[in-house]
């Protein structure tokens, strides 16, 4: 028996602050039903304090079956009215707020709803209402909650709440709030929000734990974190909202119940997608750090299961390359190094080569258009001084005959053949390059550009250091395995010239002095047709040098009957000693530079006087010679005249002894422009007759118009570079993709 009295105050009392209504008594048995209605209606009307039922209320409840449906209608209307009057305590603020403020607000509203549900359901728990009445009340209360707490506001607040109270670390706090909203009828809404919050937490955990960690594999550790920490916490949370449903399922099937697809396997799949997304964002830095980042690539490889993910990697990497790598301010060596890392890393990520084929195309195209790519690559292959790609020479040294002239195997005869991947481009070709050097050489359609650069570098080496012939011979044998004997036959002649020059020089010195050695003068006799084009400038050498040239020529004609020498006066090296008032300095310089400084033995000169003294016709060449000695602190320019700096003041001297760094051989660009000059008259005639013309049409016309004896063999890229030079020189205009003669 429940005694009449007042229950203790609850949180609901502080919200709904009204005075209690006094009870009434039965007037007589005839009016029992009406009186019972009034007593029960008054008792169940929402009040600030919960009261135990009096004897009159208990007696009146005996008539409840007579008017239960009508009483429930009255009670539900009372609840609606009461809830509306005090809705400000449960309505969420739609104004954007910080996650901390949203978390506090959602916790407060959840507490209020929990008290309200308990307060409104109290009369039904005391009196003998039917199950139908209880279900009707439950529907009414839940509809009120949905009406006053719209989903779009609840979503924002609850997501911020879970952001502040992680499922793994603050399970009890999250469980209390989540369970309240579920029991108040927002089970579907809460589960959808929880699913989104779970995804956010997985992403947050992935970034918090593994961002920038590429040198160790993290995939299995992340899977374990999700499997053994995150999934159990999430299921405990979800089960609170579906306890009865889960009991029924478990009674019928002992297998693990599926909660909104939040099974371990589905979350592991989501985990892999999240890690794949993170590593995709970091793909450029991962590639640059290869091979130290190999574990991260292996993790990414284990997560790559969808075509969309592969496409995202390609797109992200290409955008990063355009922004951070393929820029004029980036050193060519750095771009080549990044390309090498790209090839090696994507070979790990996708051994079939489809991704590499896609991501490497922009880099290969950019390197091909870069002016110094060939010289940098050849410098690395030949281990040129200062090259940062010397490892290419190690690859060259490992070349063997089995690598040369690899025959293409017919697909029908290839036992290891497999079809192209589904995302392979239409022109996809499997990577058949045997090593990295082949991949770099394949940047260009043919190997001729490399051969020309190789010949030029070896020519410089042999002319600057006669003792380097043995090293050149060893390299040539390796290069022939890579490029072929016929392509490098000029090098054989050049080497023979160097060896033959030593014999001729010995014979000449014996004829002149009676001894085989002459430490003062050495000459190299070249077969003009087999050596690359040299940078030639007309210049008068000092009388002492001219006398030695004349004497050597006479002796040579005696050793080699009916043959004469034509001297390249601006080439060669001279060791000179300069005596100043306060110092003595020695320099290893070119013959042109030696001739330049000899002019100032007679005093100061203007640039015009300097050019006249040496017979120089090009002012740019004269300026370069003068600038060299000014930089060395030997000359100084004052009032338009140059003079020798006899006494140093401060840091005027740059260096004491310096090596020759000026190349005697024309660069690839200079040679190409020289070769293109023969076609210039045809190009001018074509543009005169046709007007503005695109590059493709000019290229096609040259193939037809140039006579066979001249033979136009240039590629469209080579033609474009030459026409661009003519635009820079002011002889052509380039407008709207067309070239035309410069308007006068």
XYZ file of C-alpha atoms in Angstrom:
744
model
C 0.000 0.000 0.000
C 1.350 3.439 -0.991
C 0.732 6.074 1.621
C -0.338 9.566 0.605
C 2.395 12.104 0.632
C 4.839 14.001 -1.543
C 7.772 12.568 -3.461
C 11.127 14.211 -3.224
C 11.870 17.053 -5.686
C 13.508 16.172 -8.996
C 15.230 18.072 -11.759
C 11.793 18.332 -13.346
C 10.589 20.466 -10.396
C 13.074 23.181 -11.222
C 11.687 23.374 -14.758
C 7.943 23.093 -14.268
C 7.313 25.337 -11.271
C 3.530 25.244 -10.565
C 1.569 24.836 -7.324
C -0.080 21.470 -6.715
C -3.851 21.109 -7.101
C -5.738 19.832 -4.027
C -7.496 16.446 -4.217
C -11.288 15.999 -4.223
C -13.461 13.262 -2.751
C -16.268 11.084 -4.074
C -19.555 12.936 -3.454
C -21.729 9.747 -3.617
C -21.824 6.401 -5.334
C -24.271 7.577 -8.065
C -21.810 10.065 -9.359
C -18.887 7.680 -8.819
C -17.786 7.487 -12.437
C -17.916 11.243 -12.953
C -16.173 11.880 -9.671
C -13.521 9.268 -10.426
C -12.861 10.964 -13.764
C -12.418 14.343 -12.089
C -10.130 12.945 -9.396
C -7.920 11.076 -11.843
C -7.845 13.943 -14.340
C -6.774 16.330 -11.622
C -4.129 13.953 -10.258
C -2.516 13.114 -13.583
C -2.389 16.742 -14.776
C 1.356 17.690 -14.976
C 2.589 19.404 -11.801
C 5.996 20.579 -10.599
C 6.083 17.938 -7.846
C 5.397 14.240 -8.137
C 2.880 13.042 -5.540
C 1.955 9.586 -4.391
C -1.695 8.702 -5.098
C -4.159 9.224 -2.227
C -6.810 6.711 -1.168
C -9.333 8.615 -3.269
C -7.079 8.367 -6.340
C -6.578 4.665 -5.807
C -10.330 4.183 -5.364
C -11.062 6.235 -8.471
C -8.600 4.142 -10.487
C -11.021 1.204 -10.131
C -13.256 2.982 -12.669
C -10.309 3.529 -15.075
C -11.435 0.883 -17.613
C -14.699 2.833 -18.069
C -13.016 5.926 -19.503
C -9.323 5.025 -20.093
C -9.229 6.152 -23.727
C -10.928 9.479 -22.914
C -8.624 10.027 -19.931
C -5.561 9.328 -22.084
C -6.751 11.854 -24.663
C -7.112 14.421 -21.884
C -3.695 13.545 -20.425
C -1.921 13.678 -23.777
C -3.502 17.073 -24.502
C -2.325 18.252 -21.084
C 1.175 17.020 -21.804
C 1.231 18.817 -25.159
C 0.083 22.059 -23.560
C 2.487 21.753 -20.635
C 5.413 20.817 -22.904
C 4.692 23.771 -25.201
C 4.548 26.205 -22.263
C 7.987 25.075 -21.071
C 9.575 24.178 -24.422
C 12.340 26.760 -24.025
C 14.084 24.332 -21.699
C 14.382 21.646 -24.378
C 14.668 23.640 -27.611
C 18.241 23.589 -28.926
C 19.790 26.891 -29.918
C 20.265 26.900 -33.701
C 22.858 29.686 -33.539
C 26.359 28.358 -34.377
C 28.486 27.880 -31.282
C 31.783 26.317 -30.311
C 31.992 22.525 -29.827
C 32.455 23.063 -26.096
C 29.284 25.188 -25.832
C 27.290 22.736 -27.964
C 28.487 19.858 -25.786
C 27.311 21.587 -22.606
C 23.963 22.488 -24.183
C 23.256 18.988 -25.480
C 24.101 17.534 -22.050
C 21.695 19.959 -20.332
C 18.839 19.284 -22.776
C 19.358 15.520 -22.462
C 19.036 15.800 -18.680
C 15.843 17.855 -18.986
C 14.295 15.381 -21.444
C 15.149 12.478 -19.175
C 13.406 14.155 -16.210
C 10.420 15.162 -18.360
C 9.946 11.621 -19.633
C 10.093 10.241 -16.107
C 7.660 12.909 -14.800
C 5.099 12.433 -17.588
C 5.234 8.638 -17.399
C 4.906 8.541 -13.603
C 1.045 8.372 -13.463
C 1.048 5.523 -15.969
C 3.547 3.593 -13.894
C 1.417 3.956 -10.706
C -2.086 3.340 -12.053
C -3.210 0.272 -13.939
C -3.248 1.724 -17.439
C -3.363 -0.769 -20.295
C -0.447 -1.520 -22.603
C -2.293 0.268 -25.401
C -2.490 3.433 -23.286
C 1.191 3.232 -22.458
C 2.073 2.864 -26.146
C -0.148 5.852 -26.981
C 1.639 7.965 -24.367
C 5.018 6.825 -25.688
C 4.099 7.888 -29.229
C 2.805 11.256 -28.019
C 5.899 12.083 -25.993
C 8.296 11.047 -28.754
C 6.406 13.079 -31.348
C 6.700 16.130 -29.073
C 10.463 15.640 -28.813
C 10.792 15.335 -32.593
C 8.672 18.447 -33.079
C 10.754 20.646 -30.799
C 14.180 19.170 -31.616
C 14.597 19.207 -35.427
C 17.144 16.840 -36.915
C 19.380 19.450 -38.571
C 19.938 21.233 -35.247
C 20.350 18.009 -33.271
C 22.909 16.764 -35.811
C 25.207 19.767 -35.395
C 24.981 19.768 -31.599
C 25.360 16.023 -31.172
C 28.308 15.830 -33.588
C 30.087 18.512 -31.574
C 29.209 16.607 -28.402
C 30.849 13.434 -29.723
C 33.812 15.515 -30.866
C 34.317 16.586 -27.246
C 33.411 13.194 -25.758
C 35.065 10.474 -27.815
C 33.444 7.067 -27.874
C 36.652 5.349 -26.761
C 37.878 7.772 -24.103
C 34.591 9.111 -22.618
C 32.250 6.176 -23.147
C 30.130 6.677 -19.999
C 29.438 10.356 -20.722
C 28.599 9.639 -24.359
C 26.460 6.675 -23.350
C 24.304 8.703 -20.944
C 23.436 11.392 -23.500
C 23.001 8.999 -26.415
C 20.725 6.682 -24.426
C 18.481 9.604 -23.416
C 17.849 10.706 -26.995
C 17.229 7.115 -28.062
C 14.658 6.554 -25.285
C 12.991 9.854 -26.163
C 12.200 8.580 -29.646
C 15.190 9.849 -31.621
C 16.717 6.417 -32.184
C 16.993 6.637 -35.983
C 18.265 10.199 -35.857
C 20.739 9.405 -33.083
C 22.073 6.335 -34.870
C 22.626 8.262 -38.102
C 24.421 11.012 -36.206
C 26.461 8.446 -34.293
C 27.454 6.805 -37.576
C 28.690 10.154 -38.886
C 30.450 10.891 -35.600
C 32.116 7.472 -35.735
C 33.448 8.225 -39.214
C 34.770 11.561 -37.999
C 36.431 9.942 -35.020
C 38.083 7.306 -37.198
C 39.448 10.060 -39.459
C 40.538 12.135 -36.472
C 42.283 9.167 -34.869
C 44.017 8.313 -38.131
C 45.413 11.823 -38.544
C 46.239 12.228 -34.872
C 48.126 8.941 -34.686
C 49.698 8.462 -38.118
C 49.956 11.712 -40.097
C 53.518 12.179 -41.350
C 54.658 8.763 -40.071
C 55.967 7.070 -43.200
C 58.995 5.100 -42.064
C 56.999 2.429 -40.209
C 53.943 0.438 -41.265
C 50.807 1.571 -39.402
C 48.014 -0.274 -41.205
C 47.894 -3.311 -38.926
C 48.216 -1.149 -35.800
C 45.291 0.995 -36.970
C 43.224 -2.100 -37.693
C 43.910 -3.393 -34.174
C 42.930 -0.034 -32.666
C 39.590 -0.141 -34.483
C 39.018 -3.854 -33.881
C 39.869 -4.020 -30.162
C 39.137 -0.524 -28.853
C 36.817 1.414 -31.117
C 34.360 -1.313 -32.205
C 33.640 -2.628 -28.655
C 32.959 0.900 -27.372
C 30.720 1.683 -30.328
C 28.706 -1.500 -29.887
C 28.168 -0.838 -26.192
C 26.782 2.538 -27.141
C 24.509 1.175 -29.853
C 23.206 -1.674 -27.708
C 21.861 0.816 -25.171
C 19.332 1.951 -27.717
C 18.363 -1.498 -28.972
C 18.565 -3.725 -25.900
C 15.237 -5.461 -26.453
C 15.844 -5.859 -30.182
C 19.297 -7.321 -29.560
C 17.934 -9.832 -27.050
C 15.440 -11.113 -29.612
C 18.126 -11.361 -32.309
C 20.583 -13.159 -30.044
C 17.934 -15.649 -28.972
C 17.353 -16.553 -32.627
C 20.956 -16.424 -33.858
C 24.114 -16.768 -31.812
C 26.203 -14.948 -34.438
C 27.404 -11.387 -33.930
C 24.475 -8.995 -34.567
C 24.934 -6.323 -37.189
C 24.289 -2.829 -35.862
C 23.786 -0.371 -38.687
C 26.529 -2.207 -40.582
C 28.951 -1.397 -37.747
C 30.455 -4.856 -37.693
C 34.171 -5.302 -37.242
C 34.706 -6.144 -40.909
C 32.827 -3.097 -42.189
C 34.682 -0.746 -39.858
C 38.010 -2.272 -40.861
C 37.095 -1.516 -44.472
C 36.270 2.069 -43.489
C 39.583 2.234 -41.635
C 41.476 1.260 -44.777
C 39.603 3.892 -46.782
C 40.475 6.565 -44.207
C 44.171 5.633 -44.171
C 44.137 5.533 -47.974
C 42.663 9.044 -48.034
C 45.337 10.345 -45.641
C 48.219 8.778 -47.550
C 46.756 10.049 -50.832
C 46.886 13.602 -49.478
C 50.532 13.018 -48.492
C 51.508 11.150 -51.669
C 53.879 13.801 -53.045
C 55.922 14.008 -49.838
C 55.906 10.219 -49.522
C 57.327 9.899 -53.041
C 59.998 12.537 -52.404
C 61.093 10.719 -49.215
C 61.371 7.340 -50.953
C 62.927 4.848 -50.139
C 62.598 5.809 -46.458
C 58.834 6.013 -46.967
C 58.499 2.492 -48.405
C 56.427 1.253 -45.383
C 53.843 3.985 -46.034
C 53.646 2.939 -49.694
C 53.121 -0.685 -48.688
C 50.278 0.417 -46.383
C 48.737 2.432 -49.195
C 49.077 -0.527 -51.536
C 47.184 -2.672 -49.021
C 44.342 -0.120 -48.921
C 43.998 0.422 -52.682
C 40.918 -1.557 -53.676
C 38.742 0.842 -55.669
C 39.304 2.487 -59.072
C 38.236 5.825 -57.584
C 41.065 5.625 -55.044
C 43.624 4.976 -57.778
C 42.264 7.904 -59.788
C 42.482 10.136 -56.704
C 46.152 9.248 -56.196
C 46.950 10.152 -59.798
C 45.024 13.429 -59.641
C 46.471 14.488 -56.265
C 50.044 13.684 -57.254
C 49.782 15.479 -60.590
C 48.357 18.608 -58.942
C 51.162 18.594 -56.367
C 53.747 18.190 -59.132
C 52.364 21.149 -61.060
C 52.383 23.297 -57.937
C 55.610 22.211 -56.230
C 57.861 20.543 -58.812
C 57.271 21.528 -62.428
C 58.275 25.153 -61.980
C 61.040 27.186 -63.559
C 62.491 27.984 -60.130
C 63.106 24.291 -59.356
C 66.548 22.927 -60.199
C 66.639 20.382 -63.032
C 68.581 17.954 -60.834
C 65.784 18.096 -58.246
C 63.158 17.393 -60.910
C 65.128 14.415 -62.239
C 65.632 13.111 -58.691
C 61.892 13.446 -58.058
C 61.173 11.610 -61.315
C 63.492 8.779 -60.294
C 61.770 8.540 -56.900
C 58.406 8.558 -58.689
C 59.378 5.642 -60.917
C 60.747 3.590 -58.033
C 57.926 4.396 -55.604
C 55.045 3.800 -58.006
C 56.669 0.532 -59.059
C 56.189 -0.537 -55.430
C 52.660 0.848 -55.246
C 51.483 -0.567 -58.580
C 53.855 -3.158 -60.101
C 51.739 -3.346 -63.269
C 52.783 0.206 -64.106
C 49.404 1.800 -64.859
C 49.659 4.464 -62.152
C 53.276 5.188 -63.085
C 52.295 5.598 -66.726
C 49.717 8.230 -65.752
C 51.638 10.222 -63.136
C 54.958 10.274 -65.002
C 53.670 11.763 -68.251
C 53.614 15.429 -67.091
C 57.081 15.090 -65.530
C 58.535 13.444 -68.632
C 56.979 16.089 -70.872
C 58.360 18.900 -68.708
C 61.850 17.381 -68.548
C 61.876 16.928 -72.302
C 61.115 20.633 -72.810
C 63.712 21.731 -70.253
C 66.837 23.031 -72.001
C 69.455 21.556 -69.673
C 67.930 18.108 -69.083
C 70.227 16.306 -71.525
C 73.405 17.949 -70.235
C 72.458 17.165 -66.614
C 71.688 13.519 -67.429
C 74.852 13.008 -69.467
C 76.877 14.761 -66.766
C 75.579 12.221 -64.273
C 76.249 9.270 -66.578
C 79.818 10.417 -67.186
C 80.379 11.465 -63.549
C 81.146 15.052 -64.466
C 82.628 17.195 -61.728
C 79.916 18.677 -59.510
C 77.164 16.395 -60.822
C 74.557 15.359 -58.242
C 73.438 12.370 -60.321
C 76.656 10.361 -60.180
C 74.716 7.193 -59.355
C 73.733 7.114 -63.050
C 77.362 6.323 -63.829
C 77.089 3.291 -61.536
C 74.061 2.109 -63.518
C 76.032 2.656 -66.720
C 78.942 0.669 -65.296
C 76.581 -2.253 -64.621
C 75.447 -2.365 -68.242
C 76.013 -5.783 -69.773
C 75.564 -7.166 -73.215
C 72.407 -8.966 -72.231
C 70.703 -5.605 -71.747
C 71.361 -4.490 -75.303
C 68.923 -4.873 -78.144
C 66.269 -6.690 -76.133
C 63.841 -8.209 -78.577
C 60.131 -7.694 -78.146
C 58.309 -10.919 -77.308
C 55.042 -11.596 -79.119
C 52.094 -11.604 -76.706
C 50.954 -14.939 -78.127
C 54.295 -16.509 -77.187
C 54.662 -14.845 -73.774
C 53.784 -17.323 -71.014
C 53.706 -14.505 -68.434
C 51.310 -12.309 -70.408
C 48.357 -10.791 -68.554
C 45.690 -8.343 -69.756
C 46.013 -4.618 -69.173
C 44.399 -3.345 -65.935
C 40.888 -1.945 -66.236
C 42.017 1.654 -65.606
C 44.876 1.508 -68.116
C 44.779 4.331 -70.716
C 44.200 3.376 -74.375
C 47.864 3.952 -75.274
C 49.228 2.152 -72.205
C 52.487 0.325 -72.810
C 53.978 -1.969 -70.221
C 57.260 -0.672 -68.894
C 59.965 -2.627 -70.679
C 62.862 -0.422 -69.544
C 65.559 -2.586 -68.038
C 66.770 0.076 -65.597
C 66.395 3.691 -64.553
C 68.893 4.899 -67.141
C 66.778 3.456 -69.947
C 63.731 5.190 -68.497
C 65.525 8.546 -68.548
C 66.919 8.032 -72.042
C 63.409 7.206 -73.277
C 62.366 10.800 -72.526
C 63.424 11.520 -76.107
C 62.307 9.840 -79.311
C 65.848 8.896 -80.315
C 69.246 8.601 -78.677
C 70.965 11.030 -81.031
C 70.548 13.990 -78.669
C 72.345 12.049 -75.932
C 75.091 10.931 -78.286
C 75.776 14.540 -79.325
C 75.979 15.654 -75.703
C 78.244 12.728 -74.799
C 80.574 13.526 -77.681
C 80.659 17.177 -76.629
C 81.534 16.379 -73.000
C 84.257 13.920 -73.989
C 85.667 16.464 -76.432
C 85.901 19.029 -73.633
C 87.496 16.513 -71.287
C 90.133 15.358 -73.732
C 90.994 18.885 -74.833
C 91.271 20.179 -71.261
C 93.115 17.134 -69.892
C 95.136 15.028 -72.294
C 95.648 12.387 -69.609
C 91.905 11.604 -69.491
C 91.996 9.508 -72.682
C 92.221 6.191 -70.821
C 89.147 7.081 -68.755
C 87.289 8.077 -71.914
C 88.159 4.769 -73.571
C 86.714 2.815 -70.619
C 83.507 4.868 -70.672
C 83.112 4.541 -74.421
C 83.003 0.756 -74.178
C 80.127 0.969 -71.685
C 78.334 3.597 -73.740
C 78.506 1.427 -76.836
C 76.609 -1.301 -74.991
C 73.918 1.241 -74.176
C 73.764 3.307 -77.386
C 75.345 1.085 -80.043
C 78.697 1.008 -81.878
C 77.623 2.921 -84.962
C 76.205 5.858 -82.990
C 79.508 6.389 -81.163
C 81.947 5.779 -83.992
C 83.000 9.447 -83.933
C 84.378 8.887 -80.439
C 86.708 6.216 -81.797
C 88.140 8.737 -84.250
C 88.450 11.371 -81.520
C 90.338 8.975 -79.257
C 92.600 8.004 -82.129
C 93.271 11.717 -82.774
C 94.330 12.201 -79.159
C 96.676 9.223 -79.210
C 98.034 10.148 -82.621
C 98.565 13.760 -81.506
C 100.939 12.609 -78.788
C 103.005 10.692 -81.335
C 103.067 13.619 -83.777
C 103.946 16.030 -80.986
C 106.868 13.831 -79.967
C 108.132 13.731 -83.555
C 107.807 17.518 -83.930
C 109.661 18.236 -80.687
C 112.458 15.856 -81.663
C 112.769 17.667 -84.972
C 112.846 21.081 -83.276
C 114.925 20.460 -80.161
C 116.258 16.958 -80.456
C 114.211 15.847 -77.418
C 110.814 14.162 -77.277
C 109.390 16.368 -74.494
C 108.600 20.057 -74.499
C 106.979 21.274 -71.299
C 106.284 24.685 -72.814
C 104.050 23.799 -75.754
C 101.585 21.005 -76.579
C 99.297 20.715 -79.582
C 96.324 18.476 -80.318
C 95.623 17.689 -83.969
C 91.938 17.019 -84.657
C 90.122 15.439 -87.598
C 87.724 18.290 -88.261
C 84.814 16.234 -89.641
C 84.608 13.882 -86.655
C 84.753 16.367 -83.785
C 81.788 18.436 -82.604
C 81.427 22.062 -83.605
C 83.595 24.426 -81.570
C 82.967 27.947 -80.386
C 85.254 29.858 -82.699
C 86.132 33.536 -82.402
C 88.699 35.453 -84.403
C 91.387 36.780 -82.058
C 95.032 37.873 -82.261
C 97.169 35.973 -79.785
C 100.270 37.453 -78.123
C 103.388 37.413 -80.354
C 105.112 34.810 -78.179
C 102.263 32.354 -78.667
C 101.916 33.160 -82.366
C 105.626 32.426 -82.815
C 105.227 29.015 -81.197
C 102.230 28.233 -83.411
C 104.202 29.185 -86.518
C 107.200 27.119 -85.488
C 105.078 24.040 -84.701
C 103.219 24.341 -88.041
C 106.482 24.355 -89.962
C 107.791 21.295 -88.166
C 104.452 19.510 -88.605
C 104.601 20.020 -92.385
C 107.953 18.270 -92.377
C 106.664 15.344 -90.333
C 103.402 15.088 -92.298
C 104.246 15.862 -95.881
C 101.830 18.072 -97.815
C 99.614 18.679 -94.779
C 98.967 21.966 -92.994
C 97.420 22.955 -89.669
C 94.545 25.388 -89.152
C 94.748 26.722 -85.600
C 91.664 27.310 -83.427
C 93.202 30.280 -81.655
C 90.536 30.894 -79.040
C 90.741 27.311 -77.748
C 93.411 25.597 -75.728
C 94.818 26.422 -72.305
C 97.590 28.675 -71.140
C 99.279 28.914 -67.757
C 100.299 32.518 -67.165
C 102.019 34.358 -64.353
C 101.055 37.974 -63.646
C 103.461 40.203 -61.713
C 101.812 43.117 -59.872
C 103.355 45.746 -57.631
C 102.150 43.981 -54.472
C 101.675 40.346 -55.567
C 102.410 37.570 -58.061
C 99.594 35.334 -59.288
C 99.313 32.302 -61.613
C 96.210 31.435 -63.623
C 95.175 28.527 -65.857
C 93.083 30.207 -68.548
C 92.063 29.879 -72.177
C 94.218 31.289 -74.947
C 91.622 34.045 -75.509
C 91.731 35.067 -71.851
C 95.522 35.093 -71.902
C 95.502 37.288 -75.007
C 92.998 39.627 -73.352
C 95.139 40.353 -70.288
C 98.284 40.797 -72.398
C 96.728 43.901 -73.987
C 96.931 45.779 -70.656
C 100.703 45.529 -70.416
C 100.700 48.780 -72.404
C 98.258 50.629 -70.111
C 94.511 51.227 -69.913
C 92.034 50.819 -72.792
C 88.415 51.334 -73.706
C 86.467 48.335 -74.959
C 86.767 49.634 -78.528
C 90.553 49.900 -78.238
C 90.640 46.446 -76.669
C 88.672 44.937 -79.579
C 90.896 46.626 -82.149
C 94.069 45.377 -80.455
C 92.888 41.748 -80.550
C 91.016 41.924 -83.846
C 87.738 40.923 -82.159
C 84.583 41.616 -84.156
C 81.949 40.651 -81.541
C 81.459 43.071 -78.655
C 79.725 40.401 -76.536
C 82.824 38.189 -76.771
C 85.066 41.110 -75.818
C 82.839 41.967 -72.845
C 82.970 38.377 -71.575
C 86.796 38.403 -71.661
C 86.998 41.706 -69.784
C 84.383 40.603 -67.236
C 86.408 37.475 -66.505
C 89.471 39.478 -65.451
C 87.409 42.071 -63.580
C 85.868 39.238 -61.580
C 89.347 37.897 -60.790
C 90.382 41.244 -59.382
C 93.005 41.746 -62.098
C 91.250 44.534 -64.033
C 89.119 47.418 -62.859
C 86.790 49.658 -64.882
C 86.963 53.406 -64.294
C 85.375 56.152 -66.398
C 84.669 53.771 -69.293
C 88.245 52.444 -69.386
C 89.807 49.232 -68.097
C 93.182 49.123 -66.360
C 95.265 46.607 -64.418
C 94.794 46.674 -60.649
C 98.403 46.902 -59.458
C 97.558 47.195 -55.765
C 94.665 45.504 -54.004
C 92.358 47.310 -51.632
C 90.196 45.205 -49.294
C 88.556 42.158 -50.951
C 89.112 43.182 -54.543
C 90.820 39.893 -55.444
C 88.460 37.005 -56.173
C 90.739 33.986 -56.432
C 94.402 33.164 -56.898
C 94.537 30.034 -59.059
C 91.471 28.967 -60.992
C 90.626 26.182 -63.405
C 89.190 26.681 -66.858
C 85.409 26.182 -66.725
C 84.459 27.530 -70.143
C 83.415 24.828 -72.587
C 85.160 24.798 -75.955
C 82.342 22.827 -77.567
C 79.013 24.235 -78.644
C 76.113 23.278 -76.401
C 73.273 21.123 -77.701
C 71.109 24.220 -78.099
C 73.849 26.101 -79.947
C 74.455 23.143 -82.264
C 70.740 22.737 -82.950
C 70.346 26.418 -83.794
C 73.396 26.277 -86.040
C 71.970 23.285 -87.901
C 68.573 24.962 -88.271
C 70.038 28.047 -89.958
C 70.109 26.227 -93.297
C 66.296 26.063 -93.235
C 65.735 29.714 -92.302
C 65.459 30.940 -95.905
C 62.737 28.354 -96.606
C 60.836 29.387 -93.475
C 61.019 33.076 -94.426
C 59.739 32.365 -97.940
C 56.891 30.255 -96.600
C 55.750 32.891 -94.065
C 56.035 35.619 -96.718
C 53.640 33.763 -99.018
C 51.286 32.180 -96.464
C 51.263 34.733 -93.662
C 50.649 33.564 -90.096
C 51.103 29.777 -90.001
C 50.916 27.168 -87.189
C 53.961 25.090 -86.292
C 52.487 21.820 -87.606
C 51.936 23.286 -91.069
C 55.426 24.812 -91.202
C 56.867 21.425 -90.256
C 54.870 19.667 -92.996
C 55.853 22.216 -95.668
C 59.560 21.955 -94.815
C 59.421 18.197 -95.365
C 58.122 18.847 -98.876
C 59.998 22.025 -99.879
C 63.540 21.330 -98.656
C 65.596 19.600 -101.392
C 66.862 16.072 -100.822
C 70.506 17.177 -100.862
C 69.839 19.396 -97.819
C 67.414 16.893 -96.268
C 65.088 18.246 -93.566
C 65.273 15.711 -90.694
C 64.318 17.812 -87.672
C 61.435 17.014 -85.327
C 58.556 19.383 -84.682
C 59.904 20.044 -81.164
C 63.306 21.081 -82.559
C 61.612 23.362 -85.089
C 59.505 24.931 -82.350
C 62.585 25.692 -80.217
C 64.281 27.350 -83.192
C 61.227 29.464 -84.035
C 60.947 30.477 -80.367
C 64.560 31.686 -80.560
C 63.657 33.743 -83.627
C 60.748 35.259 -81.698
C 63.141 36.194 -78.878
C 65.542 37.718 -81.415
C 62.713 39.846 -82.812
C 62.554 38.280 -86.280
C 59.181 36.535 -85.790
C 55.904 37.166 -83.974
C 53.914 34.423 -82.246
C 50.216 35.292 -82.035
C 47.306 32.945 -81.408
C 49.356 29.799 -81.968
C 50.686 31.043 -85.342
C 54.109 32.310 -86.397
C 54.519 35.246 -88.761
C 57.305 37.554 -89.900
C 57.930 40.568 -87.707
C 56.080 43.613 -88.972
C 58.434 46.398 -89.993
